[in-house]
Amino acid sequence: MNDCLFCKIINGEIPSKKVYEDELVYVFEDIAPAAPIHYLLIPKKHISGASEITAENSSVVAHIFEVIAKLAKDLNLKNGFRVVTNCGPDAGQTVFHLHYHLIAGRELDVKMA
Ligand code: 5GP
Ligand code: ZN
């Protein structure tokens, strides 16, 4: 059985605030936003994290970045935005389904670590 939280969000078992969806990706609001705009972009097909991206599944990553650029235009994020993915315990990954945080809407701390 797939016990993945984000797979459950994709299939509607767990509710979420959807921002965008297509055949490959699902985008929804983070439950604990770090900024006025804080979305999570996830592939519909389960990949556990950035360390599991391969030649076979990497095309969805390019697609996710196309969606990020589209959302940035649609949301008029002229002042910029940040994209983050955490992988593994040192980076504080808490959900083991690949996701990209899209964070925007205020001036962000320059410090990355
Ligand atoms: P990570 O820490 O793995 O990089 O990011 C996981 C993100 O998922 C966190 O920012 C957290 O707030 C968000 N999150 C955890 N559980 C849920 C949930 O049930 N719904 C939504 N929308 N976001 C969640
Ligand atoms: Zn999953």
PDB file of N, CA, C and O and ligand atoms in Angstrom, residues 5-6 9 14 28-32 38 40 86 92-95 99 101, ligand 1:
ATOM      1  N   LEU A   5       1.866  10.727   1.958  1.00  0.00           N
ATOM      2  CA  LEU A   5       0.948  11.856   2.177  1.00  0.00           C
ATOM      3  C   LEU A   5       0.638  12.595   0.868  1.00  0.00           C
ATOM      4  O   LEU A   5      -0.532  12.908   0.587  1.00  0.00           O
ATOM      5  N   PHE A   6       1.651  12.872   0.066  1.00  0.00           N
ATOM      6  CA  PHE A   6       1.395  13.658  -1.145  1.00  0.00           C
ATOM      7  C   PHE A   6       0.690  12.823  -2.215  1.00  0.00           C
ATOM      8  O   PHE A   6      -0.089  13.371  -3.003  1.00  0.00           O
ATOM      9  N   ILE A   9      -2.801  13.270  -1.295  1.00  0.00           N
ATOM     10  CA  ILE A   9      -3.294  14.598  -1.714  1.00  0.00           C
ATOM     11  C   ILE A   9      -3.626  14.579  -3.205  1.00  0.00           C
ATOM     12  O   ILE A   9      -4.677  15.073  -3.626  1.00  0.00           O
ATOM     13  N   ILE A  14      -6.747  13.139   0.887  1.00  0.00           N
ATOM     14  CA  ILE A  14      -6.493  14.215   1.852  1.00  0.00           C
ATOM     15  C   ILE A  14      -6.737  15.522   1.113  1.00  0.00           C
ATOM     16  O   ILE A  14      -6.225  15.724   0.003  1.00  0.00           O
ATOM     17  N   PHE A  28      -0.250  22.901  -5.057  1.00  0.00           N
ATOM     18  CA  PHE A  28      -1.192  23.237  -3.984  1.00  0.00           C
ATOM     19  C   PHE A  28      -0.497  24.108  -2.948  1.00  0.00           C
ATOM     20  O   PHE A  28       0.738  24.196  -2.899  1.00  0.00           O
ATOM     21  N   GLU A  29      -1.316  24.739  -2.094  1.00  0.00           N
ATOM     22  CA  GLU A  29      -0.778  25.640  -1.072  1.00  0.00           C
ATOM     23  C   GLU A  29      -0.159  24.835   0.060  1.00  0.00           C
ATOM     24  O   GLU A  29      -0.757  23.862   0.539  1.00  0.00           O
ATOM     25  N   ASP A  30       1.019  25.263   0.509  1.00  0.00           N
ATOM     26  CA  ASP A  30       1.630  24.645   1.683  1.00  0.00           C
ATOM     27  C   ASP A  30       0.762  24.952   2.905  1.00  0.00           C
ATOM     28  O   ASP A  30       0.264  26.052   3.073  1.00  0.00           O
ATOM     29  N   ILE A  31       0.604  23.933   3.769  1.00  0.00           N
ATOM     30  CA  ILE A  31      -0.256  24.077   4.944  1.00  0.00           C
ATOM     31  C   ILE A  31       0.347  25.047   5.972  1.00  0.00           C
ATOM     32  O   ILE A  31      -0.385  25.606   6.798  1.00  0.00           O
ATOM     33  N   ALA A  32       1.647  25.258   5.925  1.00  0.00           N
ATOM     34  CA  ALA A  32       2.330  26.154   6.878  1.00  0.00           C
ATOM     35  C   ALA A  32       3.182  27.145   6.078  1.00  0.00           C
ATOM     36  O   ALA A  32       4.404  27.016   5.997  1.00  0.00           O
ATOM     37  N   HIS A  38       3.266  30.447  -0.967  1.00  0.00           N
ATOM     38  CA  HIS A  38       4.092  29.260  -0.676  1.00  0.00           C
ATOM     39  C   HIS A  38       3.346  28.047  -1.227  1.00  0.00           C
ATOM     40  O   HIS A  38       2.414  27.538  -0.604  1.00  0.00           O
ATOM     41  N   LEU A  40       3.500  24.153  -3.245  1.00  0.00           N
ATOM     42  CA  LEU A  40       4.290  22.932  -3.425  1.00  0.00           C
ATOM     43  C   LEU A  40       3.946  22.371  -4.797  1.00  0.00           C
ATOM     44  O   LEU A  40       2.761  22.232  -5.134  1.00  0.00           O
ATOM     45  N   ASN A  86      14.128  20.122  -0.607  1.00  0.00           N
ATOM     46  CA  ASN A  86      14.913  19.531   0.473  1.00  0.00           C
ATOM     47  C   ASN A  86      15.016  18.035   0.226  1.00  0.00           C
ATOM     48  O   ASN A  86      14.020  17.392  -0.100  1.00  0.00           O
ATOM     49  N   GLY A  92      16.365  18.466   6.032  1.00  0.00           N
ATOM     50  CA  GLY A  92      15.082  18.584   6.716  1.00  0.00           C
ATOM     51  C   GLY A  92      13.890  18.144   5.898  1.00  0.00           C
ATOM     52  O   GLY A  92      12.766  18.603   6.129  1.00  0.00           O
ATOM     53  N   GLN A  93      14.111  17.239   4.938  1.00  0.00           N
ATOM     54  CA  GLN A  93      12.958  16.733   4.173  1.00  0.00           C
ATOM     55  C   GLN A  93      12.014  15.995   5.115  1.00  0.00           C
ATOM     56  O   GLN A  93      12.447  15.120   5.884  1.00  0.00           O
ATOM     57  N   THR A  94      10.742  16.366   5.074  1.00  0.00           N
ATOM     58  CA  THR A  94       9.762  15.737   5.975  1.00  0.00           C
ATOM     59  C   THR A  94       8.743  14.892   5.223  1.00  0.00           C
ATOM     60  O   THR A  94       8.113  14.020   5.815  1.00  0.00           O
ATOM     61  N   VAL A  95       8.535  15.173   3.944  1.00  0.00           N
ATOM     62  CA  VAL A  95       7.604  14.375   3.145  1.00  0.00           C
ATOM     63  C   VAL A  95       8.402  13.759   1.997  1.00  0.00           C
ATOM     64  O   VAL A  95       9.022  14.486   1.202  1.00  0.00           O
ATOM     65  N   HIS A  99       9.147  17.243  -4.041  1.00  0.00           N
ATOM     66  CA  HIS A  99       8.360  18.475  -4.122  1.00  0.00           C
ATOM     67  C   HIS A  99       9.282  19.676  -4.198  1.00  0.00           C
ATOM     68  O   HIS A  99      10.371  19.690  -3.620  1.00  0.00           O
ATOM     69  N   HIS A 101       9.266  23.702  -3.413  1.00  0.00           N
ATOM     70  CA  HIS A 101       8.595  24.825  -2.765  1.00  0.00           C
ATOM     71  C   HIS A 101       8.748  26.043  -3.689  1.00  0.00           C
ATOM     72  O   HIS A 101       9.862  26.360  -4.112  1.00  0.00           O
TER      73      HIS A 101
HETATM   74  P1  5GP B   1       9.811  19.479   3.313  1.00  0.00           P
HETATM   75  O1  5GP B   1      10.033  19.853   4.752  1.00  0.00           O
HETATM   76  O2  5GP B   1       9.751  17.975   3.132  1.00  0.00           O
HETATM   77  O3  5GP B   1      10.734  20.155   2.358  1.00  0.00           O
HETATM   78  O4  5GP B   1       8.408  20.081   2.952  1.00  0.00           O
HETATM   79  C1  5GP B   1       7.192  19.502   3.289  1.00  0.00           C
HETATM   80  C2  5GP B   1       6.168  20.598   3.263  1.00  0.00           C
HETATM   81  O5  5GP B   1       4.890  20.001   3.252  1.00  0.00           O
HETATM   82  C3  5GP B   1       6.219  21.515   4.501  1.00  0.00           C
HETATM   83  O6  5GP B   1       6.452  22.857   4.078  1.00  0.00           O
HETATM   84  C4  5GP B   1       4.847  21.327   5.151  1.00  0.00           C
HETATM   85  O7  5GP B   1       4.306  22.526   5.673  1.00  0.00           O
HETATM   86  C5  5GP B   1       4.001  20.783   4.009  1.00  0.00           C
HETATM   87  N1  5GP B   1       2.927  19.891   4.443  1.00  0.00           N
HETATM   88  C6  5GP B   1       3.028  18.855   5.325  1.00  0.00           C
HETATM   89  N2  5GP B   1       1.844  18.234   5.449  1.00  0.00           N
HETATM   90  C7  5GP B   1       0.982  18.888   4.630  1.00  0.00           C
HETATM   91  C8  5GP B   1      -0.409  18.708   4.340  1.00  0.00           C
HETATM   92  O8  5GP B   1      -1.099  17.823   4.840  1.00  0.00           O
HETATM   93  N3  5GP B   1      -0.956  19.584   3.442  1.00  0.00           N
HETATM   94  C9  5GP B   1      -0.228  20.586   2.857  1.00  0.00           C
HETATM   95  N4  5GP B   1      -0.869  21.391   2.016  1.00  0.00           N
HETATM   96  N5  5GP B   1       1.073  20.773   3.114  1.00  0.00           N
HETATM   97  C10 5GP B   1       1.674  19.945   3.993  1.00  0.00           C
END
